[in-house]
Coordinates of N, CA and C in Angstrom, one line a residue:
M9 N -7.2 22.6 -6.6 CA -8.2 22.7 -7.7 C -7.8 22.8 -9.0
L10 N -6.6 23.4 -9.3 CA -6.1 23.5 -10.6 C -5.8 22.1 -11.2
A11 N -5.1 21.4 -10.0 CA -4.5 20.3 -10.5 C -5.6 19.1 -10.5
G12 N -6.6 19.3 -9.8 CA -7.9 18.5 -10.1 C -8.5 18.4 -11.7
A13 N -8.3 20.1 -12.0 CA -9.0 20.4 -13.2 C -8.2 20.0 -14.5
L14 N -6.7 19.7 -14.0 CA -6.1 19.6 -15.3 C -5.9 17.8 -15.2
L15 N -6.0 17.3 -14.2 CA -6.3 15.8 -14.2 C -7.7 15.2 -14.8
A16 N -8.7 16.0 -14.6 CA -10.0 15.9 -15.1 C -10.0 16.1 -16.9
G17 N -9.0 17.2 -16.9 CA -9.0 17.4 -18.4 C -8.0 16.5 -19.2
G18 N -7.2 16.0 -18.7 CA -6.3 15.1 -19.0 C -7.1 13.8 -19.5
L19 N -7.8 13.4 -18.2 CA -8.7 12.1 -18.5 C -9.6 12.1 -19.5
A20 N -10.4 13.2 -19.7 CA -11.4 13.5 -20.7 C -10.6 13.4 -22.0
A21 N -9.5 14.2 -22.2 CA -8.8 13.8 -23.5 C -8.5 12.7 -24.0
L22 N -7.8 11.8 -22.8 CA -7.4 10.4 -23.1 C -8.9 9.6 -23.4
L23 N -10.0 9.9 -22.8 CA -11.3 9.1 -23.0 C -11.5 9.5 -24.7
A24 N -11.4 10.4 -25.1 CA -12.0 11.0 -26.2 C -10.9 10.0 -27.4
L25 N -9.4 10.4 -27.1 CA -8.8 9.7 -27.8 C -9.3 8.0 -28.0
V26 N -9.4 7.2 -26.8 CA -9.5 6.2 -27.0 C -11.0 5.8 -27.6
N27 N -11.9 6.5 -27.4 CA -13.4 6.4 -28.0 C -13.1 6.7 -29.6
G28 N -12.1 7.4 -30.0 CA -11.8 7.6 -31.5 C -10.9 6.8 -32.0
S29 N -10.2 5.9 -31.4 CA -9.5 4.8 -31.7 C -9.9 3.3 -32.3
R30 N -9.7 3.1 -33.0 CA -10.0 1.5 -33.6 C -8.8 0.4 -33.1
A31 N -9.4 -0.5 -32.7 CA -8.4 -1.7 -32.2 C -7.6 -2.0 -33.3
P32 N -6.3 -2.0 -33.1 CA -5.5 -3.0 -34.3 C -6.0 -4.4 -34.6
D33 N -5.7 -4.7 -36.0 CA -6.0 -5.9 -36.1 C -5.1 -7.0 -35.6
L34 N -5.4 -8.0 -35.2 CA -4.6 -9.3 -34.9 C -4.7 -10.1 -36.0
A35 N -5.0 -10.0 -36.9 CA -4.9 -11.2 -37.9 C -3.6 -10.8 -38.8
V36 N -2.4 -11.2 -38.3 CA -1.1 -11.1 -39.2 C -0.6 -12.1 -39.8
P37 N -0.1 -12.0 -40.9 CA 0.4 -13.1 -41.5 C 1.5 -13.9 -41.0
T38 N 1.1 -15.3 -41.1 CA 2.3 -16.0 -40.5 C 2.8 -16.9 -41.3
S39 N 3.9 -17.7 -41.1 CA 4.6 -18.5 -41.9 C 3.4 -20.0 -42.6
A40 N 3.6 -20.1 -43.8 CA 3.0 -21.2 -44.2 C 3.7 -22.6 -43.6
L41 N 3.1 -23.7 -43.5 CA 3.9 -24.6 -42.8 C 3.7 -26.2 -43.8
V42 N 4.6 -26.8 -43.8 CA 4.2 -28.3 -44.2 C 4.5 -29.4 -43.4
L43 N 3.2 -30.0 -43.2 CA 3.1 -31.0 -42.2 C 3.1 -32.5 -42.8
D44 N 3.8 -33.6 -41.8 CA 3.6 -34.8 -42.3 C 2.0 -35.4 -42.0
R45 N 1.7 -36.7 -42.1 CA 0.6 -37.1 -42.0 C 0.2 -37.1 -40.8
A46 N 1.0 -37.0 -39.8 CA 0.8 -37.1 -38.1 C 0.7 -35.8 -37.8
G47 N 0.7 -34.5 -38.6 CA 0.5 -33.3 -38.4 C 1.8 -32.7 -37.8
R48 N 3.0 -33.5 -37.8 CA 4.2 -33.0 -37.3 C 5.2 -31.9 -38.2
L49 N 5.6 -30.9 -38.2 CA 6.1 -30.0 -38.9 C 7.2 -30.5 -39.6
L50 N 7.2 -30.2 -41.0 CA 8.5 -30.6 -41.8 C 9.0 -29.6 -42.6
R51 N 8.6 -28.4 -42.7 CA 9.1 -27.3 -43.2 C 8.1 -26.1 -42.9
P52 N 8.6 -24.8 -42.5 CA 8.2 -23.7 -42.2 C 8.4 -22.6 -43.8
F53 N 7.8 -21.5 -44.0 CA 8.3 -20.9 -44.8 C 8.2 -19.3 -44.4
T54 N 9.1 -18.4 -44.8 CA 9.1 -17.2 -44.4 C 8.0 -16.2 -44.7
V55 N 7.9 -15.3 -44.1 CA 6.4 -14.3 -44.4 C 7.3 -13.0 -45.0
A56 N 6.7 -12.1 -45.4 CA 7.3 -10.8 -46.1 C 8.4 -10.6 -45.6
G57 N 9.3 -10.1 -46.3 CA 10.3 -9.8 -45.4 C 11.3 -10.6 -45.0
G58 N 11.1 -11.9 -45.4 CA 12.1 -13.1 -44.9 C 11.9 -13.5 -43.2
R59 N 10.9 -12.8 -43.1 CA 10.8 -13.1 -41.1 C 10.0 -14.6 -40.9
W60 N 10.8 -15.2 -40.1 CA 10.1 -16.5 -39.4 C 9.0 -16.1 -38.6
R61 N 7.7 -16.2 -38.6 CA 6.9 -15.8 -38.0 C 5.6 -17.0 -38.0
M62 N 5.9 -18.0 -36.9 CA 5.0 -19.1 -37.0 C 3.8 -19.1 -36.3
P63 N 2.5 -19.5 -37.0 CA 1.3 -19.6 -36.0 C 1.6 -20.2 -34.6
V64 N 1.0 -19.4 -33.5 CA 1.0 -20.1 -32.0 C -0.3 -20.1 -31.7
D65 N -0.6 -21.5 -30.9 CA -1.7 -21.9 -30.2 C -1.2 -22.0 -28.7
L66 N -2.2 -21.3 -27.8 CA -1.7 -20.8 -26.5 C -1.8 -22.5 -25.8
A67 N -2.6 -23.4 -26.2 CA -2.7 -24.8 -25.8 C -1.2 -25.5 -26.4
E68 N -0.6 -25.0 -27.2 CA 0.6 -25.8 -27.5 C 2.0 -25.1 -27.1
V69 N 1.7 -23.9 -26.0 CA 2.6 -23.2 -25.4 C 3.2 -23.6 -24.2
D70 N 4.3 -24.0 -23.5 CA 4.4 -24.4 -22.2 C 3.8 -23.4 -21.2
P71 N 2.8 -23.8 -20.2 CA 2.3 -22.7 -19.3 C 3.2 -22.1 -18.3
R72 N 4.3 -22.6 -18.2 CA 5.3 -22.2 -17.4 C 6.0 -20.8 -18.3
L73 N 6.1 -21.0 -19.2 CA 6.4 -19.8 -20.0 C 5.7 -18.6 -20.1
T74 N 4.2 -18.9 -20.4 CA 3.2 -18.0 -20.0 C 3.1 -17.6 -18.6
A75 N 3.4 -18.2 -17.6 CA 3.5 -17.8 -16.6 C 4.4 -17.0 -16.1
M76 N 5.7 -17.1 -16.4 CA 7.0 -16.5 -16.3 C 6.8 -15.1 -17.1
L77 N 6.2 -15.1 -18.2 CA 6.1 -13.7 -18.8 C 5.1 -12.8 -18.3
L78 N 4.2 -13.2 -17.7 CA 3.4 -12.4 -16.9 C 3.8 -11.9 -15.5
A79 N 4.6 -12.8 -14.9 CA 5.2 -12.4 -13.7 C 6.4 -11.8 -14.0
F80 N 6.9 -11.5 -15.1 CA 8.0 -10.7 -15.3 C 7.4 -9.4 -16.0
E81 N 6.4 -9.4 -17.0 CA 6.1 -8.3 -17.8 C 4.8 -7.5 -17.2
D82 N 3.8 -8.3 -16.7 CA 2.6 -7.9 -16.7 C 1.5 -8.8 -15.6
R83 N 2.0 -8.7 -14.5 CA 1.4 -9.2 -13.3 C 0.0 -9.1 -13.2
R84 N -0.7 -8.2 -13.6 CA -2.2 -7.8 -13.3 C -2.8 -8.1 -14.8
F85 N -2.3 -8.8 -15.8 CA -2.7 -8.9 -17.4 C -4.2 -9.2 -17.2
W86 N -4.5 -10.4 -16.3 CA -5.8 -10.9 -16.6 C -6.6 -10.0 -15.6
S87 N -6.4 -8.8 -15.2 CA -7.7 -8.0 -14.4 C -7.6 -6.6 -14.9
H88 N -6.4 -6.3 -15.4 CA -6.5 -4.9 -16.0 C -7.3 -4.8 -17.3
A89 N -7.4 -3.5 -17.8 CA -8.0 -3.0 -19.0 C -7.3 -2.5 -20.1
G90 N -6.0 -2.9 -20.2 CA -5.2 -2.4 -21.1 C -4.0 -1.9 -20.6
I91 N -4.2 -1.1 -19.5 CA -3.1 -0.2 -18.8 C -3.1 -0.6 -17.2
D92 N -2.1 -0.8 -16.8 CA -2.0 -1.1 -15.2 C -1.7 0.4 -14.5
P93 N -2.7 1.1 -14.0 CA -2.4 2.1 -12.9 C -1.3 2.1 -12.0
R94 N -1.4 0.6 -11.2 CA -0.4 0.8 -10.1 C 0.9 0.7 -10.8
A95 N 1.1 -0.2 -11.8 CA 2.3 -0.1 -12.4 C 3.1 1.1 -13.0
I96 N 2.2 1.7 -13.3 CA 2.5 3.0 -14.0 C 3.0 4.3 -12.5
A97 N 2.2 3.9 -11.5 CA 2.4 4.8 -10.4 C 3.9 4.5 -9.5
R98 N 3.9 3.1 -9.7 CA 5.2 2.1 -9.4 C 6.5 3.0 -10.1
A99 N 6.2 3.0 -11.2 CA 7.4 3.4 -12.2 C 7.8 5.0 -11.9
A100 N 6.6 5.7 -11.8 CA 7.0 7.3 -11.7 C 7.7 7.4 -10.4
E101 N 7.3 6.6 -9.1 CA 7.8 7.0 -8.1 C 9.4 6.7 -7.9
Q102 N 9.5 5.2 -8.5 CA 10.9 5.2 -8.9 C 11.7 5.7 -9.7
M103 N 11.2 6.6 -10.6 CA 11.8 7.4 -11.5 C 12.4 8.8 -10.7
I104 N 11.4 9.3 -9.9 CA 11.5 10.4 -9.0 C 12.6 10.2 -8.0
A105 N 12.5 8.8 -7.5 CA 13.6 8.7 -6.3 C 14.8 8.2 -6.7
N106 N 14.8 8.0 -7.9 CA 16.3 7.4 -8.7 C 16.7 8.4 -9.6
G107 N 16.1 9.5 -10.0 CA 16.3 10.4 -11.3 C 16.6 9.4 -12.5
R108 N 16.0 8.2 -12.8 CA 16.1 7.6 -13.8 C 15.0 6.6 -13.8
I109 N 14.9 6.1 -15.2 CA 13.8 5.0 -15.4 C 14.5 3.7 -14.8
V110 N 13.6 3.0 -14.0 CA 14.1 1.9 -13.1 C 13.2 0.8 -13.6
S111 N 12.1 1.0 -13.7 CA 11.2 0.0 -14.4 C 10.2 0.5 -15.2
G112 N 9.6 -0.3 -16.2 CA 8.7 0.4 -17.2 C 7.2 0.0 -16.6
A113 N 6.1 0.2 -17.4 CA 4.8 0.2 -16.9 C 4.0 -0.3 -18.2
S114 N 4.8 -0.7 -19.2 CA 4.0 -1.0 -20.2 C 3.6 -2.5 -20.2
T115 N 2.1 -2.8 -20.2 CA 1.4 -4.0 -19.9 C 1.7 -5.0 -21.4
I116 N 1.7 -6.2 -21.7 CA 1.4 -6.9 -22.7 C 0.8 -6.4 -23.6
T117 N -0.5 -5.9 -23.5 CA -1.4 -5.3 -24.3 C -0.6 -4.2 -25.0
M118 N -0.1 -3.1 -24.1 CA 0.3 -2.0 -24.8 C 1.6 -2.4 -25.6
Q119 N 2.3 -3.5 -25.3 CA 3.5 -3.9 -26.0 C 3.0 -4.4 -27.5
L120 N 1.9 -5.2 -27.5 CA 1.3 -5.7 -28.6 C 0.9 -4.6 -29.6
A121 N 0.5 -3.6 -29.2 CA -0.3 -2.4 -29.7 C 1.0 -1.8 -30.6
R122 N 2.3 -1.8 -29.9 CA 3.3 -1.1 -30.4 C 3.8 -2.2 -31.6
L123 N 3.7 -3.3 -31.2 CA 4.4 -4.4 -32.3 C 3.3 -4.2 -33.6
L124 N 2.1 -4.1 -33.5 CA 1.1 -4.2 -34.6 C 1.1 -2.8 -35.1
D125 N 1.3 -1.8 -34.5 CA 1.6 -0.7 -35.2 C 2.7 -0.2 -35.8
G126 N 3.7 -0.6 -35.1 CA 5.4 -0.4 -35.7 C 5.9 1.1 -35.5
R127 N 5.2 1.8 -34.8 CA 5.7 3.3 -34.6 C 6.3 3.2 -33.1
T128 N 7.2 4.3 -33.1 CA 8.0 4.8 -31.8 C 6.9 5.1 -30.8
T129 N 7.3 4.8 -29.5 CA 6.6 5.3 -28.3 C 7.4 6.3 -27.5
R130 N 8.4 6.6 -28.0 CA 9.4 7.5 -27.3 C 8.5 8.5 -27.1
S131 N 7.7 9.5 -27.9 CA 7.3 10.8 -27.8 C 6.1 10.6 -27.1
P132 N 5.7 11.7 -26.5 CA 4.2 11.5 -25.5 C 3.2 11.2 -26.3
V133 N 3.3 11.7 -27.6 CA 1.9 11.3 -28.4 C 2.0 9.8 -29.1
G134 N 3.1 9.4 -29.1 CA 3.1 8.0 -29.5 C 3.1 7.3 -28.2
K135 N 3.5 7.5 -27.0 CA 2.6 6.4 -26.1 C 1.3 7.1 -25.9
L136 N 0.7 7.7 -25.9 CA -0.9 8.1 -25.8 C -1.3 7.4 -26.7
T137 N -1.0 7.3 -28.0 CA -1.4 6.5 -29.1 C -1.6 4.9 -28.6
Q138 N -0.2 4.4 -28.2 CA -0.1 3.2 -27.9 C -1.3 2.9 -26.6
I139 N -1.4 3.8 -25.5 CA -2.2 3.5 -24.7 C -3.5 3.6 -25.0
A140 N -4.0 4.4 -26.1 CA -5.3 4.4 -26.6 C -5.7 3.2 -27.3
A141 N -4.5 2.5 -28.3 CA -4.9 1.5 -28.8 C -5.1 0.1 -28.0
A142 N -4.1 0.2 -27.1 CA -4.5 -1.0 -26.1 C -5.5 -1.1 -25.2
L143 N -6.5 0.3 -24.8 CA -7.6 0.2 -24.3 C -8.6 -0.1 -25.3
A144 N -8.4 0.0 -26.5 CA -9.4 -0.3 -27.5 C -9.2 -1.7 -28.1
L145 N -8.0 -2.3 -27.9 CA -7.7 -3.9 -28.1 C -8.5 -4.7 -26.9
E146 N -8.5 -4.1 -25.8 CA -8.9 -4.8 -24.6 C -10.4 -4.7 -24.7
R147 N -11.1 -3.8 -25.3 CA -12.5 -3.6 -25.4 C -13.0 -4.7 -26.4
R148 N -12.1 -5.2 -27.4 CA -12.5 -5.9 -28.5 C -12.2 -7.4 -28.7
E149 N -11.1 -7.3 -28.1 CA -10.4 -8.8 -27.8 C -10.2 -9.3 -26.6
S150 N -10.5 -10.8 -26.7 CA -10.2 -11.5 -25.5 C -8.8 -11.6 -24.8
K151 N -8.6 -11.7 -23.6 CA -7.2 -11.7 -23.2 C -6.4 -12.9 -23.7
E152 N -6.8 -14.0 -24.0 CA -6.4 -15.4 -24.7 C -5.8 -14.7 -26.1
A153 N -6.5 -13.9 -26.6 CA -6.6 -13.5 -28.2 C -5.1 -12.5 -28.0
I154 N -5.2 -11.8 -27.1 CA -4.1 -10.6 -26.9 C -2.8 -11.6 -26.9
L155 N -2.8 -12.4 -25.7 CA -1.7 -13.1 -25.4 C -1.0 -13.9 -26.5
T156 N -2.0 -14.4 -27.4 CA -1.6 -15.2 -28.5 C -0.8 -14.5 -29.5
A157 N -1.4 -13.4 -29.7 CA -0.9 -12.5 -30.9 C 0.4 -12.0 -30.2
Y158 N 0.6 -11.6 -28.9 CA 1.8 -11.3 -28.6 C 3.0 -12.2 -28.5
L159 N 2.4 -13.3 -28.3 CA 3.4 -14.7 -28.4 C 3.8 -14.9 -30.0
T160 N 3.0 -14.4 -30.7 CA 3.0 -14.5 -32.2 C 4.1 -13.5 -32.9
L161 N 3.9 -12.4 -32.3 CA 4.8 -11.3 -32.9 C 5.9 -10.9 -32.0
A162 N 6.3 -11.2 -30.7 CA 7.4 -10.9 -29.8 C 8.6 -11.1 -30.9
P163 N 9.6 -9.9 -30.6 CA 10.7 -10.1 -31.6 C 11.9 -10.8 -30.8
Y164 N 12.6 -11.6 -31.6 CA 13.4 -12.5 -31.1 C 15.0 -12.4 -31.7
G165 N 15.3 -11.2 -32.4 CA 16.5 -10.8 -33.0 C 16.4 -11.1 -34.5
G166 N 17.0 -10.6 -35.2 CA 17.2 -11.0 -36.7 C 15.8 -11.1 -37.4
N167 N 15.6 -12.3 -38.2 CA 14.4 -12.3 -38.6 C 13.3 -13.3 -38.1
I168 N 13.6 -13.6 -36.5 CA 12.9 -14.6 -35.9 C 11.8 -13.7 -35.0
E169 N 10.4 -14.1 -35.2 CA 9.5 -13.4 -34.6 C 8.3 -14.6 -33.8
G170 N 8.2 -14.6 -32.9 CA 7.2 -15.3 -32.0 C 7.9 -16.6 -31.3
V171 N 7.3 -17.0 -30.1 CA 8.0 -18.0 -29.6 C 8.1 -19.3 -30.1
R172 N 7.2 -19.5 -30.9 CA 7.4 -21.0 -31.5 C 8.4 -21.0 -32.5
A173 N 8.7 -19.9 -33.3 CA 9.8 -19.8 -34.2 C 11.3 -19.6 -33.5
A174 N 11.1 -19.2 -32.3 CA 12.4 -18.8 -31.5 C 12.7 -20.1 -30.8
S175 N 11.5 -20.7 -30.3 CA 12.0 -22.2 -29.6 C 12.8 -22.9 -30.7
L176 N 12.0 -23.2 -31.9 CA 12.5 -24.0 -33.0 C 14.0 -23.6 -33.4
A177 N 14.2 -22.1 -33.4 CA 15.5 -21.7 -33.8 C 16.6 -22.1 -32.8
W178 N 16.0 -21.7 -31.7 CA 17.2 -21.8 -30.4 C 17.4 -23.2 -29.8
F179 N 16.4 -23.7 -29.6 CA 16.3 -25.0 -29.0 C 16.0 -26.2 -29.9
G180 N 15.4 -26.2 -31.1 CA 15.5 -27.3 -32.1 C 14.3 -28.0 -31.7
K181 N 13.0 -27.1 -31.0 CA 11.9 -28.0 -30.5 C 10.9 -27.2 -30.4
E182 N 9.5 -27.7 -30.3 CA 8.3 -26.9 -30.2 C 8.4 -26.3 -28.8
P183 N 7.5 -25.3 -28.6 CA 7.5 -24.5 -27.3 C 6.5 -25.3 -26.1
L184 N 6.3 -26.4 -26.3 CA 5.2 -27.1 -25.6 C 5.8 -27.8 -24.2
R185 N 6.9 -28.1 -24.4 CA 7.7 -28.7 -23.1 C 9.1 -28.1 -23.2
L186 N 9.4 -27.0 -22.1 CA 10.5 -26.3 -22.1 C 11.1 -26.6 -20.6
T187 N 12.4 -26.4 -20.5 CA 13.0 -26.5 -19.0 C 12.8 -24.8 -18.7
A188 N 13.1 -25.0 -17.1 CA 12.8 -23.4 -16.9 C 13.7 -22.5 -17.6
A189 N 14.9 -22.8 -17.7 CA 15.7 -21.9 -18.2 C 15.5 -21.5 -19.6
E190 N 15.0 -22.6 -20.4 CA 14.5 -22.3 -21.9 C 13.4 -21.3 -21.7
A191 N 12.5 -21.5 -20.6 CA 11.2 -20.8 -20.8 C 11.7 -19.3 -20.5
A192 N 12.8 -19.1 -19.3 CA 13.2 -17.8 -19.0 C 13.7 -17.2 -20.1
L193 N 14.4 -17.9 -20.9 CA 15.3 -17.2 -22.0 C 14.2 -16.4 -23.1
L194 N 13.3 -17.2 -23.3 CA 12.4 -16.9 -24.4 C 11.6 -15.5 -23.8
V195 N 11.2 -15.6 -22.4 CA 10.8 -14.3 -21.8 C 11.5 -13.1 -21.9
A196 N 13.0 -13.4 -21.9 CA 14.0 -12.4 -21.6 C 14.3 -11.5 -22.9
I197 N 14.5 -12.3 -24.0 CA 15.1 -11.8 -25.1 C 14.1 -10.9 -25.7
P198 N 13.0 -10.7 -26.2 CA 12.0 -9.7 -26.5 C 12.3 -8.3 -26.0
Q199 N 13.0 -8.0 -24.9 CA 13.0 -6.9 -24.3 C 14.0 -6.0 -25.0
T200 N 15.0 -6.6 -25.3 CA 16.2 -6.1 -26.4 C 16.7 -7.1 -27.0
P201 N 16.2 -7.5 -28.1 CA 16.2 -8.8 -29.0 C 17.5 -8.8 -29.7
E202 N 18.0 -7.8 -30.1 CA 19.4 -7.8 -30.8 C 20.5 -8.2 -29.8
A203 N 20.3 -7.2 -28.6 CA 21.4 -7.4 -27.8 C 21.4 -8.4 -26.7
R204 N 20.2 -9.3 -26.9 CA 20.0 -10.5 -25.8 C 20.2 -12.1 -26.8
R205 N 20.5 -11.6 -28.1 CA 20.5 -13.0 -29.3 C 21.5 -14.0 -28.3
P206 N 21.4 -15.1 -28.0 CA 22.1 -16.1 -27.4 C 23.3 -16.5 -28.4
D207 N 23.1 -16.5 -29.5 CA 24.2 -17.1 -30.6 C 25.3 -15.5 -30.7
R208 N 24.9 -14.3 -30.6 CA 25.8 -13.5 -30.6 C 26.4 -12.8 -29.3
H209 N 25.2 -12.8 -28.2 CA 25.5 -12.1 -26.9 C 25.3 -13.4 -25.9
P210 N 25.8 -14.2 -25.8 CA 25.5 -15.5 -24.7 C 25.6 -14.8 -23.5
E211 N 26.6 -14.1 -22.9 CA 26.6 -14.0 -21.5 C 25.5 -12.6 -21.2
T212 N 25.2 -11.8 -22.1 CA 24.0 -10.8 -21.9 C 22.8 -11.6 -21.9
A213 N 22.6 -12.5 -22.7 CA 21.5 -13.5 -22.5 C 21.3 -13.9 -21.2
R214 N 22.4 -14.8 -21.1 CA 22.2 -15.5 -19.6 C 21.8 -14.7 -18.7
R215 N 22.4 -13.2 -18.3 CA 22.2 -12.6 -17.4 C 20.7 -12.0 -17.0
A216 N 20.1 -12.0 -18.3 CA 18.6 -11.6 -18.5 C 17.9 -12.8 -18.2
R217 N 17.9 -14.1 -18.6 CA 17.6 -15.1 -18.4 C 17.7 -15.3 -16.8
D218 N 18.5 -15.2 -16.0 CA 18.8 -15.3 -14.6 C 17.9 -14.5 -14.1
R219 N 17.6 -13.1 -14.6 CA 16.6 -12.0 -14.0 C 15.1 -12.7 -14.0
V220 N 14.9 -13.5 -15.1 CA 13.3 -13.7 -15.3 C 13.5 -14.6 -14.2
L221 N 14.2 -15.8 -14.2 CA 14.3 -17.1 -13.3 C 14.2 -16.4 -11.8
A222 N 14.7 -15.3 -11.4 CA 14.7 -15.1 -10.0 C 13.5 -14.4 -10.0
R223 N 12.9 -13.5 -10.6 CA 11.4 -13.1 -10.6 C 10.5 -14.2 -10.5
A224 N 10.6 -15.1 -11.3 CA 9.6 -16.5 -11.4 C 9.7 -17.2 -9.9
A225 N 10.6 -17.2 -9.4 CA 10.9 -17.7 -8.0 C 10.3 -17.0 -7.1
E226 N 10.5 -15.7 -7.1 CA 9.9 -14.9 -6.2 C 8.5 -14.7 -6.3
S227 N 7.9 -14.9 -7.6 CA 6.5 -15.1 -7.7 C 5.7 -16.3 -7.5
G228 N 6.7 -17.3 -7.0 CA 6.2 -18.8 -7.2 C 5.9 -19.5 -8.1
V229 N 6.1 -18.8 -9.2 CA 6.2 -19.7 -10.6 C 6.9 -20.9 -10.8
I230 N 8.1 -20.7 -10.2 CA 9.0 -22.1 -9.8 C 9.5 -22.0 -8.5
S231 N 10.4 -23.1 -8.0 CA 11.0 -23.1 -6.6 C 12.2 -22.3 -6.9
E232 N 12.7 -22.1 -5.6 CA 14.1 -21.4 -5.3 C 15.2 -22.5 -5.9
D233 N 15.0 -23.9 -5.6 CA 15.7 -24.8 -6.0 C 16.0 -24.9 -7.3
E234 N 14.8 -24.6 -8.2 CA 14.8 -24.8 -9.6 C 15.4 -23.8 -10.2
A235 N 15.4 -22.4 -9.7 CA 15.7 -21.4 -10.1 C 17.3 -21.3 -10.3
R236 N 17.7 -22.0 -9.0 CA 19.3 -22.2 -8.8 C 19.9 -23.2 -10.0

């Protein structure tokens, strides 16, 4: 009975925190672009702080990249309300069994909340604030808007933010048509962007990319042959 009361009290406190939380604003500044008459990019400009953060349109991102991202980071993105209880339970079980953190439970929405807020989530209060912001985001925004915002803000090392700027920086092309290897690398880098920069740490980047390819094959996003 005591455990049930504590759980109920914790849920009530979380609900109160969510109800009192405002969803972060998704309208972040993006690079001004110079285009030619055909709409092709000629030159982007940086935003504040000298960061390359270019506007992203989901229709202009290779769908295989988004499929790999969700297979690797947030398999129930389209169905959860901001947090994934099954992922949280799995991460807790693995931590208890192994004595260390084996896998995380942050959803794309939670990661976006952290990127928008800019504060650390290492403390319990920080994590609860992130969860509350994610739940508030899901109540106000569409899944497409949340995914677009994440793809616009995801860190890629140095002053590069978002998949479009990263694709142009690392591959010299827009992210509309990517190879499986390119898409997997763009999924892998944001987890630890400085440690996985392909220009500075190519082997670390390759290993991280290969893990994304393996998960993509396991999830049926690509074939085993293509992953190899």
